[in-house]
XYZ file of C-alpha atoms in Angstrom:
658
model
C 0.000 0.000 0.000
C 2.879 2.375 0.542
C 3.015 4.973 3.295
C -0.409 6.202 4.376
C -0.799 8.939 6.939
C -4.411 8.749 8.059
C -5.539 11.711 10.089
C -8.181 11.557 12.739
C -10.309 14.431 13.951
C -7.860 16.673 15.724
C -8.267 19.903 17.620
C -9.483 22.930 15.756
C -6.720 25.155 14.445
C -6.497 28.593 12.972
C -6.914 28.215 9.212
C -3.951 28.593 6.923
C -3.785 31.529 4.560
C -6.371 31.154 1.834
C -6.527 32.045 -1.815
C -6.484 35.795 -2.483
C -9.801 37.670 -2.687
C -11.557 37.404 -6.017
C -13.468 39.899 -8.093
C -16.638 37.847 -7.931
C -19.816 38.258 -9.930
C -21.797 35.498 -8.217
C -23.238 35.922 -4.722
C -22.088 32.388 -3.768
C -18.498 32.733 -5.005
C -15.835 30.983 -2.944
C -12.142 31.848 -3.092
C -11.321 28.250 -2.130
C -13.292 27.046 -5.153
C -16.210 24.680 -5.448
C -17.086 21.773 -7.747
C -19.324 22.365 -10.742
C -20.747 19.409 -12.684
C -21.348 19.573 -16.418
C -21.237 18.044 -19.882
C -18.930 19.381 -22.607
C -19.845 16.910 -25.341
C -23.406 17.250 -26.642
C -24.853 16.704 -30.124
C -28.174 17.955 -31.439
C -30.035 17.992 -34.755
C -27.204 19.981 -36.359
C -24.865 16.968 -36.284
C -25.409 14.873 -39.401
C -25.182 11.551 -37.594
C -27.734 12.662 -34.998
C -29.969 14.165 -37.662
C -30.072 10.986 -39.749
C -30.995 9.074 -36.592
C -34.122 11.119 -36.007
C -32.866 13.731 -33.556
C -34.898 16.937 -33.814
C -33.738 18.388 -30.486
C -31.824 21.627 -31.081
C -29.356 23.549 -28.895
C -32.100 25.513 -27.110
C -33.911 22.279 -26.181
C -30.632 20.699 -25.059
C -29.924 23.514 -22.623
C -33.463 23.343 -21.239
C -32.902 19.632 -20.668
C -29.620 20.364 -18.862
C -31.571 22.696 -16.582
C -33.945 19.875 -15.656
C -36.790 20.193 -18.171
C -38.533 17.020 -19.369
C -38.298 16.574 -23.145
C -39.578 14.136 -25.737
C -37.175 12.096 -27.865
C -37.348 9.697 -30.796
C -38.996 7.582 -32.060
C -41.808 9.947 -33.092
C -45.255 8.737 -34.072
C -47.142 9.508 -37.288
C -48.292 12.808 -35.812
C -44.753 13.839 -34.952
C -45.258 13.272 -31.236
C -42.431 11.704 -29.207
C -43.026 8.172 -27.965
C -40.428 8.506 -25.197
C -39.631 11.208 -22.662
C -36.612 11.769 -20.479
C -35.468 14.092 -17.695
C -32.518 14.398 -15.336
C -33.230 14.547 -11.609
C -30.433 17.044 -10.948
C -29.734 19.966 -13.285
C -26.206 20.514 -14.539
C -24.105 23.526 -13.633
C -22.682 23.978 -17.136
C -22.834 22.522 -20.631
C -21.666 23.042 -24.194
C -23.404 21.974 -27.396
C -20.613 20.579 -29.594
C -22.156 19.613 -32.906
C -19.987 18.242 -35.722
C -18.853 21.262 -37.748
C -17.785 19.269 -40.798
C -21.282 18.783 -42.194
C -23.089 21.813 -40.785
C -23.769 23.245 -44.222
C -24.416 19.931 -45.961
C -27.055 18.975 -43.367
C -28.641 22.417 -43.420
C -29.036 22.337 -47.193
C -30.429 18.806 -47.370
C -33.060 19.527 -44.693
C -34.118 23.037 -45.729
C -36.215 23.327 -48.934
C -35.347 27.020 -49.198
C -32.027 26.001 -50.737
C -31.877 25.292 -54.467
C -29.486 22.410 -53.726
C -32.157 20.762 -51.568
C -33.013 18.683 -54.628
C -29.435 17.657 -55.379
C -29.024 13.866 -55.790
C -27.008 13.640 -52.582
C -29.781 15.392 -50.647
C -32.465 13.158 -52.124
C -30.378 10.200 -50.946
C -30.011 11.867 -47.545
C -33.746 12.243 -46.988
C -34.822 8.895 -48.405
C -32.026 6.664 -47.186
C -30.755 8.187 -43.932
C -28.940 5.054 -42.760
C -26.895 4.829 -45.950
C -26.327 8.592 -45.868
C -25.070 8.386 -42.298
C -22.224 6.202 -43.526
C -21.682 7.767 -46.948
C -21.557 11.397 -45.820
C -19.352 10.681 -42.827
C -16.906 8.523 -44.745
C -16.678 10.981 -47.623
C -16.188 13.972 -45.359
C -14.044 12.726 -42.481
C -13.254 9.053 -42.963
C -11.913 8.222 -46.409
C -9.869 11.254 -47.555
C -6.651 9.806 -46.133
C -7.104 6.371 -47.637
C -3.985 6.767 -49.847
C -1.863 8.244 -47.066
C 1.631 6.899 -46.559
C 4.856 8.312 -45.054
C 7.326 9.937 -47.405
C 10.713 11.613 -46.925
C 10.830 14.706 -44.752
C 9.661 17.880 -46.422
C 7.393 16.201 -48.957
C 3.671 16.345 -48.059
C 1.664 13.211 -47.602
C -0.574 12.236 -50.478
C -3.619 13.412 -48.557
C -2.108 16.891 -48.345
C -1.547 17.136 -52.104
C -3.809 18.982 -54.600
C -5.079 15.663 -56.013
C -6.985 15.329 -52.722
C -7.948 18.977 -52.418
C -6.500 22.386 -53.048
C -4.156 23.543 -50.298
C -4.432 20.135 -48.664
C -8.148 20.444 -47.948
C -10.729 17.687 -48.286
C -13.229 18.257 -51.120
C -16.831 18.731 -50.075
C -19.914 17.258 -51.729
C -20.541 18.294 -55.331
C -23.626 20.305 -54.405
C -21.462 22.488 -52.168
C -20.184 24.237 -55.303
C -16.691 25.511 -56.140
C -14.450 25.499 -53.102
C -17.371 24.218 -51.033
C -18.597 27.802 -50.674
C -22.307 27.019 -50.801
C -21.990 24.636 -47.853
C -19.620 26.934 -45.979
C -22.129 29.758 -46.286
C -24.977 27.470 -45.214
C -22.935 26.393 -42.180
C -23.389 29.873 -40.727
C -27.081 29.179 -40.005
C -26.632 26.337 -37.483
C -23.463 27.942 -36.117
C -25.345 31.152 -35.379
C -28.117 29.208 -33.655
C -25.529 27.427 -31.494
C -24.247 30.853 -30.444
C -27.742 32.259 -29.837
C -28.680 29.291 -27.649
C -25.481 29.586 -25.615
C -26.172 33.261 -24.970
C -29.871 32.728 -24.219
C -29.259 30.141 -21.491
C -26.120 31.592 -19.899
C -27.185 32.939 -16.507
C -25.524 36.346 -16.289
C -27.281 37.282 -13.044
C -25.527 37.034 -9.690
C -27.366 33.725 -9.115
C -25.031 32.084 -11.650
C -27.216 28.969 -11.882
C -26.040 27.789 -15.296
C -23.122 28.430 -17.634
C -22.974 27.670 -21.323
C -19.999 27.617 -23.663
C -20.021 28.127 -27.411
C -18.382 25.059 -28.883
C -18.283 22.514 -31.676
C -16.587 19.258 -32.585
C -13.729 18.975 -35.080
C -14.330 15.497 -36.443
C -11.219 14.133 -38.094
C -11.350 10.366 -38.545
C -9.052 9.144 -41.333
C -9.929 5.518 -42.083
C -12.372 5.832 -39.153
C -9.466 6.261 -36.719
C -10.703 8.802 -34.201
C -8.869 12.124 -33.910
C -11.899 14.111 -32.720
C -11.578 17.270 -30.654
C -14.232 19.308 -28.907
C -13.466 22.993 -29.348
C -14.560 25.195 -26.427
C -14.555 29.010 -26.527
C -14.289 31.114 -23.383
C -16.449 33.976 -24.644
C -19.087 34.662 -27.270
C -16.406 35.990 -29.620
C -15.864 33.134 -32.078
C -14.879 32.628 -35.744
C -17.676 33.313 -38.267
C -17.421 29.694 -39.466
C -15.925 27.013 -37.206
C -12.658 25.610 -38.600
C -13.555 22.102 -39.785
C -11.699 18.978 -40.823
C -12.311 19.435 -44.555
C -10.316 22.655 -44.604
C -7.930 21.762 -41.753
C -7.377 17.987 -41.914
C -4.789 17.630 -39.137
C -4.914 18.643 -35.459
C -1.988 21.010 -35.937
C -3.808 22.671 -38.838
C -6.827 23.113 -36.574
C -4.650 24.796 -33.930
C -3.112 27.066 -36.555
C -6.565 28.040 -37.787
C -7.774 28.760 -34.277
C -4.673 30.857 -33.564
C -5.432 32.925 -36.656
C -9.201 33.189 -36.233
C -9.532 33.361 -32.434
C -7.289 36.216 -31.315
C -6.914 37.403 -27.749
C -6.957 41.049 -28.832
C -10.450 40.469 -30.196
C -11.670 38.917 -26.952
C -11.505 35.316 -28.217
C -9.972 32.428 -26.278
C -10.202 28.726 -27.037
C -8.999 25.256 -26.107
C -9.447 21.820 -27.652
C -10.310 18.575 -25.859
C -9.528 15.245 -27.537
C -11.871 12.360 -26.840
C -12.132 8.636 -27.468
C -8.437 8.051 -27.841
C -9.471 4.412 -27.215
C -10.829 4.398 -30.782
C -7.903 6.032 -32.580
C -6.043 2.869 -33.659
C -2.673 4.224 -32.607
C -3.071 7.736 -34.039
C -4.209 10.029 -31.197
C -0.875 10.091 -29.396
C 1.531 9.789 -32.298
C 4.829 11.635 -31.831
C 5.281 12.632 -35.454
C 3.730 15.517 -37.365
C 1.811 15.227 -40.623
C 5.055 15.098 -42.622
C 6.350 12.140 -40.620
C 8.854 14.257 -38.687
C 9.471 13.712 -34.985
C 7.958 16.265 -32.629
C 10.047 19.310 -31.860
C 9.994 21.209 -28.589
C 7.873 23.932 -30.184
C 5.394 21.437 -31.604
C 5.082 19.588 -28.291
C 4.538 22.856 -26.442
C 1.895 23.959 -28.951
C -0.076 20.773 -28.329
C 0.180 21.199 -24.564
C -0.925 24.834 -24.775
C -3.972 24.064 -26.915
C -5.025 20.862 -25.135
C -4.905 20.994 -21.323
C -7.637 18.364 -20.957
C -8.697 15.049 -22.456
C -11.989 13.212 -22.167
C -11.178 10.027 -20.249
C -14.718 8.633 -20.217
C -17.922 8.920 -22.249
C -20.646 6.953 -24.072
C -18.063 5.069 -26.164
C -16.086 3.740 -23.233
C -13.140 4.652 -21.041
C -9.765 5.815 -22.311
C -7.857 5.493 -19.036
C -6.032 2.199 -19.394
C -6.080 -1.083 -21.262
C -3.994 -3.089 -18.832
C -2.452 -5.607 -21.205
C 1.242 -5.145 -20.524
C 3.733 -4.379 -17.775
C 2.522 -3.361 -14.340
C -0.751 -2.215 -15.880
C -1.679 -5.818 -16.555
C -2.197 -6.179 -12.802
C -4.789 -3.385 -12.670
C -8.107 -5.215 -12.819
C -10.026 -1.933 -12.876
C -8.753 -1.270 -16.407
C -11.480 -3.639 -17.595
C -14.167 -1.064 -16.771
C -16.344 -0.158 -19.800
C -13.689 -1.261 -22.277
C -14.782 -1.296 -25.901
C -13.612 -4.391 -27.824
C -12.420 -2.588 -30.959
C -9.927 0.153 -31.794
C -11.690 2.596 -34.103
C -15.047 4.134 -34.959
C -16.006 1.408 -37.415
C -16.789 -0.849 -34.469
C -18.581 -3.993 -35.493
C -19.827 -2.546 -38.768
C -18.638 -4.392 -41.895
C -18.014 -7.514 -39.846
C -15.034 -5.925 -38.111
C -13.077 -5.712 -41.386
C -11.816 -2.180 -40.684
C -10.958 -2.466 -37.026
C -8.983 -4.541 -34.557
C -8.560 -5.077 -30.812
C -7.816 -2.116 -28.508
C -4.234 -0.827 -28.438
C -2.330 0.103 -25.278
C -0.894 3.276 -26.826
C -4.395 4.711 -27.288
C -5.068 5.033 -23.563
C -4.329 8.090 -21.461
C -2.237 6.414 -18.793
C 0.157 5.225 -21.465
C 0.051 8.656 -23.130
C 0.929 10.358 -19.849
C 3.978 8.121 -19.515
C 4.959 8.789 -23.120
C 4.622 12.481 -22.327
C 7.275 12.129 -19.631
C 9.558 10.462 -22.167
C 8.957 13.189 -24.725
C 9.692 15.857 -22.135
C 13.030 14.194 -21.394
C 13.832 14.269 -25.113
C 12.438 17.678 -26.029
C 11.973 19.797 -22.936
C 8.185 19.928 -23.410
C 5.415 17.438 -22.694
C 2.883 17.129 -25.547
C 0.596 14.831 -23.536
C 0.160 16.782 -20.316
C -3.549 16.101 -19.962
C -6.003 16.680 -17.163
C -9.184 14.613 -17.189
C -12.868 15.238 -17.753
C -15.822 13.027 -18.593
C -18.885 13.825 -20.700
C -21.784 12.060 -22.414
C -21.332 12.402 -26.204
C -25.117 12.234 -26.431
C -26.493 12.402 -29.980
C -30.094 12.937 -28.921
C -29.581 16.349 -27.314
C -29.687 15.206 -23.660
C -26.650 16.553 -21.753
C -26.039 14.931 -18.391
C -28.309 11.968 -19.122
C -25.724 9.590 -17.681
C -27.522 7.622 -14.965
C -27.409 3.829 -15.341
C -30.931 3.259 -14.029
C -32.594 5.691 -16.462
C -30.387 5.332 -19.550
C -32.328 6.067 -22.755
C -29.438 5.516 -25.182
C -27.332 8.155 -26.894
C -27.498 7.084 -30.593
C -24.480 8.261 -32.594
C -22.116 5.303 -32.721
C -24.666 3.257 -30.765
C -28.177 2.081 -31.565
C -30.234 4.081 -34.054
C -33.517 4.977 -32.283
C -35.110 6.830 -35.205
C -37.821 4.283 -36.023
C -37.999 1.990 -32.996
C -36.275 0.820 -29.819
C -37.298 -2.840 -29.727
C -34.941 -4.096 -27.032
C -32.271 -2.448 -24.930
C -32.014 1.309 -25.407
C -28.507 1.069 -26.858
C -25.960 -1.468 -28.057
C -24.522 -3.456 -25.197
C -20.898 -2.331 -25.475
C -21.621 1.355 -24.811
C -22.478 3.138 -21.580
C -24.423 6.210 -20.422
C -21.215 8.263 -20.305
C -19.826 10.584 -17.658
C -19.542 14.123 -16.339
C -16.924 16.847 -16.248
C -16.249 18.460 -12.871
C -14.433 21.788 -12.587
C -13.110 23.382 -9.392
C -13.754 27.104 -9.775
C -14.487 30.140 -7.622
C -17.852 30.686 -9.265
C -20.074 29.390 -12.044
C -19.084 31.758 -14.838
C -17.425 31.262 -18.195
C -14.239 32.986 -17.095
C -13.898 30.999 -13.864
C -14.755 27.618 -15.393
C -12.528 28.191 -18.407
C -9.642 29.125 -16.091
C -10.203 25.826 -14.247
C -9.963 23.970 -17.556
C -6.761 25.826 -18.435
C -5.059 24.930 -15.153
C -6.477 21.372 -15.276
C -8.216 21.655 -11.922
C -10.774 19.178 -13.175
C -11.867 15.604 -12.746
C -14.029 13.075 -14.532
C -16.780 10.845 -13.219
C -18.491 7.862 -14.786
C -21.864 9.527 -14.233
C -22.268 9.831 -10.456
C -21.423 12.984 -8.513
C -18.843 12.368 -5.789
C -16.918 15.424 -4.609
C -13.171 14.809 -4.903
C -10.182 16.985 -4.005
C -6.547 16.121 -4.632
C -3.504 18.129 -3.518
C 0.225 17.454 -3.712
C 3.127 19.087 -1.926
C 6.320 18.589 0.059
C 5.021 19.518 3.507
C 1.321 18.775 3.562
C 0.513 18.017 7.225
C -0.198 14.434 8.249
C -3.342 15.628 10.045
C -4.758 17.547 7.064
C -7.849 15.312 6.849
C -8.772 16.132 10.445
C -8.591 19.871 9.998
C -11.383 22.232 9.088
C -9.171 24.006 6.564
C -8.318 21.039 4.316
C -8.560 23.025 1.072
C -6.838 26.131 2.424
C -3.899 24.007 3.564
C -3.777 22.265 0.203
C -3.556 25.522 -1.714
C -1.172 27.164 0.758
C 1.299 24.284 1.048
C 0.873 22.494 -2.260
C -0.845 22.411 -5.626
C -4.270 21.058 -6.624
C -5.063 18.419 -9.240
C -3.635 19.478 -12.587
C -0.666 21.262 -11.031
C 3.113 20.819 -10.943
C 5.077 20.113 -7.798
C 7.734 22.699 -7.022
C 11.402 21.746 -7.005
C 12.312 19.141 -4.429
C 13.372 21.033 -1.251
C 15.946 18.459 -0.092
C 17.460 15.183 -1.141
C 15.435 13.331 1.491
C 12.090 14.958 0.714
C 9.166 12.907 -0.537
C 5.954 14.301 -1.967
C 2.747 13.945 -0.013
C -0.715 13.799 -1.542
C -3.933 14.679 0.244
C -7.061 13.206 -1.307
C -10.608 13.579 -0.063
C -13.841 12.109 -1.455
C -17.475 12.540 -0.433
C -19.998 10.044 -1.809
C -22.662 11.158 -4.231
C -25.732 12.020 -2.117
C -27.982 10.786 -4.919
C -31.416 11.962 -5.999
C -34.875 10.417 -6.467
C -34.648 7.764 -9.175
C -30.844 7.768 -9.088
C -29.602 4.960 -6.826
C -25.998 5.514 -5.785
C -23.561 3.432 -3.776
C -21.128 4.231 -0.970
C -17.448 4.717 -1.655
C -15.300 1.595 -1.575
C -11.734 2.874 -1.914
C -9.312 5.476 -3.180
C -6.287 4.580 -5.246
C -3.356 6.685 -6.380
C -1.908 5.747 -9.749
C 1.697 6.704 -10.339
C 3.548 6.759 -13.644
C 7.229 7.491 -14.171
C 10.007 7.274 -16.738
C 13.433 5.977 -15.771
C 16.388 4.419 -17.608
C 14.475 4.404 -20.869
C 11.479 2.558 -19.411
C 7.915 3.704 -18.791
C 6.585 2.415 -15.492
C 3.383 2.548 -13.461
C 2.011 1.381 -10.134
C -1.377 1.435 -8.421
C -1.427 2.193 -4.682
C -4.404 1.448 -2.430
C -4.477 4.434 -0.083
C -7.915 4.567 1.587
C -11.021 2.449 2.043
C -11.284 -1.304 1.657
C -11.196 -3.129 -1.699
C -12.255 -6.337 0.084
C -15.249 -4.877 1.896
C -17.566 -7.651 0.697
C -19.936 -5.339 -1.156
C -22.029 -7.280 -3.660
C -25.055 -7.169 -5.963
C -27.992 -9.572 -6.203
C -28.257 -10.034 -9.968
C -31.867 -11.175 -9.743
C -33.008 -7.859 -8.242
C -30.057 -5.424 -8.522
C -30.252 -5.030 -4.747
C -26.863 -4.084 -3.295
C -25.391 -5.103 0.046
C -22.219 -4.662 2.034
C -20.429 -1.901 3.853
C -18.955 1.225 2.357
C -17.953 4.774 3.194
C -19.787 8.088 3.079
C -16.413 9.803 2.912
C -12.761 8.904 2.603
C -9.704 11.040 3.186
C -6.007 10.357 3.534
C -2.578 11.925 3.310
C -0.248 9.579 1.457
C 3.516 9.808 0.982
C 5.150 8.185 -2.037
C 7.523 5.538 -0.655
C 9.388 5.065 -3.946
C 10.030 8.672 -4.900
C 13.298 9.422 -6.698
C 14.036 13.153 -7.128
C 15.920 12.431 -10.358
C 12.922 10.774 -12.054
C 9.943 12.557 -13.696
C 6.567 11.308 -12.545
C 2.835 11.938 -12.315
C 0.161 10.853 -9.847
C -3.630 10.857 -10.100
C -6.366 9.589 -7.815
C -9.086 7.107 -8.730
C -12.102 7.014 -6.431
C -14.113 3.792 -6.686
C -17.659 3.143 -5.489
C -19.220 -0.153 -4.399
C -20.528 -2.353 -7.226
C -23.981 -1.809 -8.716
C -25.974 -3.111 -11.661
C -24.940 -2.010 -15.119
C -27.618 -0.283 -17.236
C -27.997 -3.334 -19.480
C -28.609 -5.638 -16.505
C -31.331 -3.338 -15.195
C -33.108 -3.280 -18.547
C -32.879 -7.038 -19.033
C -34.338 -7.645 -15.577
C -37.136 -5.170 -16.235
C -37.941 -7.025 -19.480
C -38.078 -10.357 -17.639
C -35.373 -11.989 -19.746
C -34.445 -15.489 -18.568
C -31.076 -16.610 -19.931
C -31.521 -20.118 -18.550
C -33.734 -20.735 -21.583
C -31.841 -19.099 -24.488
C -34.291 -20.304 -27.122
C -37.044 -18.275 -25.504
C -35.070 -14.999 -25.521
C -36.279 -12.626 -28.277
C -33.599 -11.689 -30.785
C -33.714 -8.014 -29.808
C -32.848 -8.995 -26.227
C -30.184 -11.568 -27.077
C -27.365 -9.474 -25.626
C -28.897 -9.879 -22.190
C -27.228 -13.295 -22.280
C -23.936 -12.054 -23.739
C -21.251 -13.263 -21.341
C -18.650 -10.920 -22.835
C -20.084 -7.964 -20.927
C -20.286 -7.579 -17.141
C -23.535 -7.508 -15.208
C -22.198 -5.006 -12.690
C -19.980 -1.947 -12.689
C -18.142 0.144 -10.144
C -18.793 3.827 -10.732
C -15.704 5.967 -10.280
C -13.955 9.304 -10.554
C -10.533 10.151 -11.981
C -8.702 13.288 -10.877
C -6.366 15.180 -13.135
C -2.740 14.265 -12.444
C -0.124 16.187 -10.519
C 3.305 16.214 -12.198
C 6.882 16.336 -10.995
C 9.767 17.389 -13.228
C 13.373 17.072 -11.984
C 15.355 20.280 -11.912
C 17.848 18.684 -14.308
C 15.223 18.027 -17.002
C 16.021 19.554 -20.410
C 14.442 22.923 -21.184
C 15.676 23.582 -24.703
């Protein structure tokens, strides 16, 4: 377990110095910061894949849902009335609609008869054969353009960057988009303006600060269906007139260049990008070469770090924390949580012909370790990621991430346009998670600053409150004090931060981690906490290493689930807190640490739905085909909900800085 310094309830002390006063707008602002729960990955009718799957919910509806309003969703009956309704028991604190920018204009034209091109052959196909269009439009726009790509000598562009693919390296748009794609680019302004209007309409600018919205979109690069997607989040309402999309900027570095040019600080614009689903990138998300096949430089690595402080570690399409197939990671049984069985967005389409098994290099724990290696080589860490979760809903329902009420999210999952005959989604997916930001108040500026400094954590859908501090002289009794957070800020750094230089050769870092269980809500059963772990990664003598430390709670507490009723039993904890000192610290070795907070087991969403449907797997022949996956032994019946904090990093004073 390592060295654990558990603090009991000690005598009250005078609080340590706190964070400096803030220029607050909100009446409930707190200089020591507070957790805000939200969803930064939401698709509505403006995303082509959602649109072809029957989603008619727009950005305004999505924000009303996030605020707790009940809405109707597909399938719709012959009168256009929804046959299903959904609602979250607890409103979110913030959200961003992040529709796919690549086909904004194409979708707008094919669904709006005011456009002359509405009757183009591609649009007729779109309206009459939406399932085929879902695949054809996506592959043509973001999946197939790099089919002929191959590495070539330095300085010579890849084939996909050459004019035979598109002028100036761009990806040609549909024929009905006209020369240079201008018709579709102009049409893209309509949904983009509505996204902005909705964000402004639902942003609470009063001193109540009940709800914050961000203008955002998704950059949807997926060469050969290998996921390179980024959610693009703007701090203010000052944004580019057309969102930079994959067709015009078909590499992440080209996206960053476009954002640098079109989102300028002097104009009041600020932006960051958040990669997601690295688990489905087939080895491409964390490559260490640029689009010309050249190794990263220090400047390139720093540019990536500056643009991307966060990554989405969990969502509808599984977790991207760890695969656990090699080295010390193979001993981490919790890496099996919500693990998709394929390595790109094709999934099980086409009989698995365009995919393969998951790859270790696509997971964030491995990327964090590779980042340490790159920093040793270059002096900059391109993979210095904090963590968030989100839903990736494609039916316009942000925060709809509760196992017991999961309605499906469409997108890469089940298409609910015409019917939902069995489970509400395909068995391998999940309801997704939430992003949690520690900020002084619920405003765009404060939340965006939290994202920038990585003071963020992800959850798998529940709402535990987790704090994580690191420092050289955190007190052993910090958990027993009434100024836990003040001490953490005064004597250390919070999640997402960097430890200062080691004060002495004998010093070891201490980490204070505190977790409060999710209090739950009506219709949202939640479980007690089971344990807290600290995961350490380091790079030494040319090897990437990791270790999982059990630091609080009890992994063998006997908690269990009755699979015939989903009734849970066993002990657990309402709160856990500890101060832990790394017993293996070497001041000459770069490292990171993050906390993983694990709840007692509970029924997975699929188990709940199969029980509700009365499915009996003891008689397989009697199980209807649409419920066959209830008896699929490849997927677990239970899960353990969890939270992942952003890491804290240590860099030796002797590390290169060139």
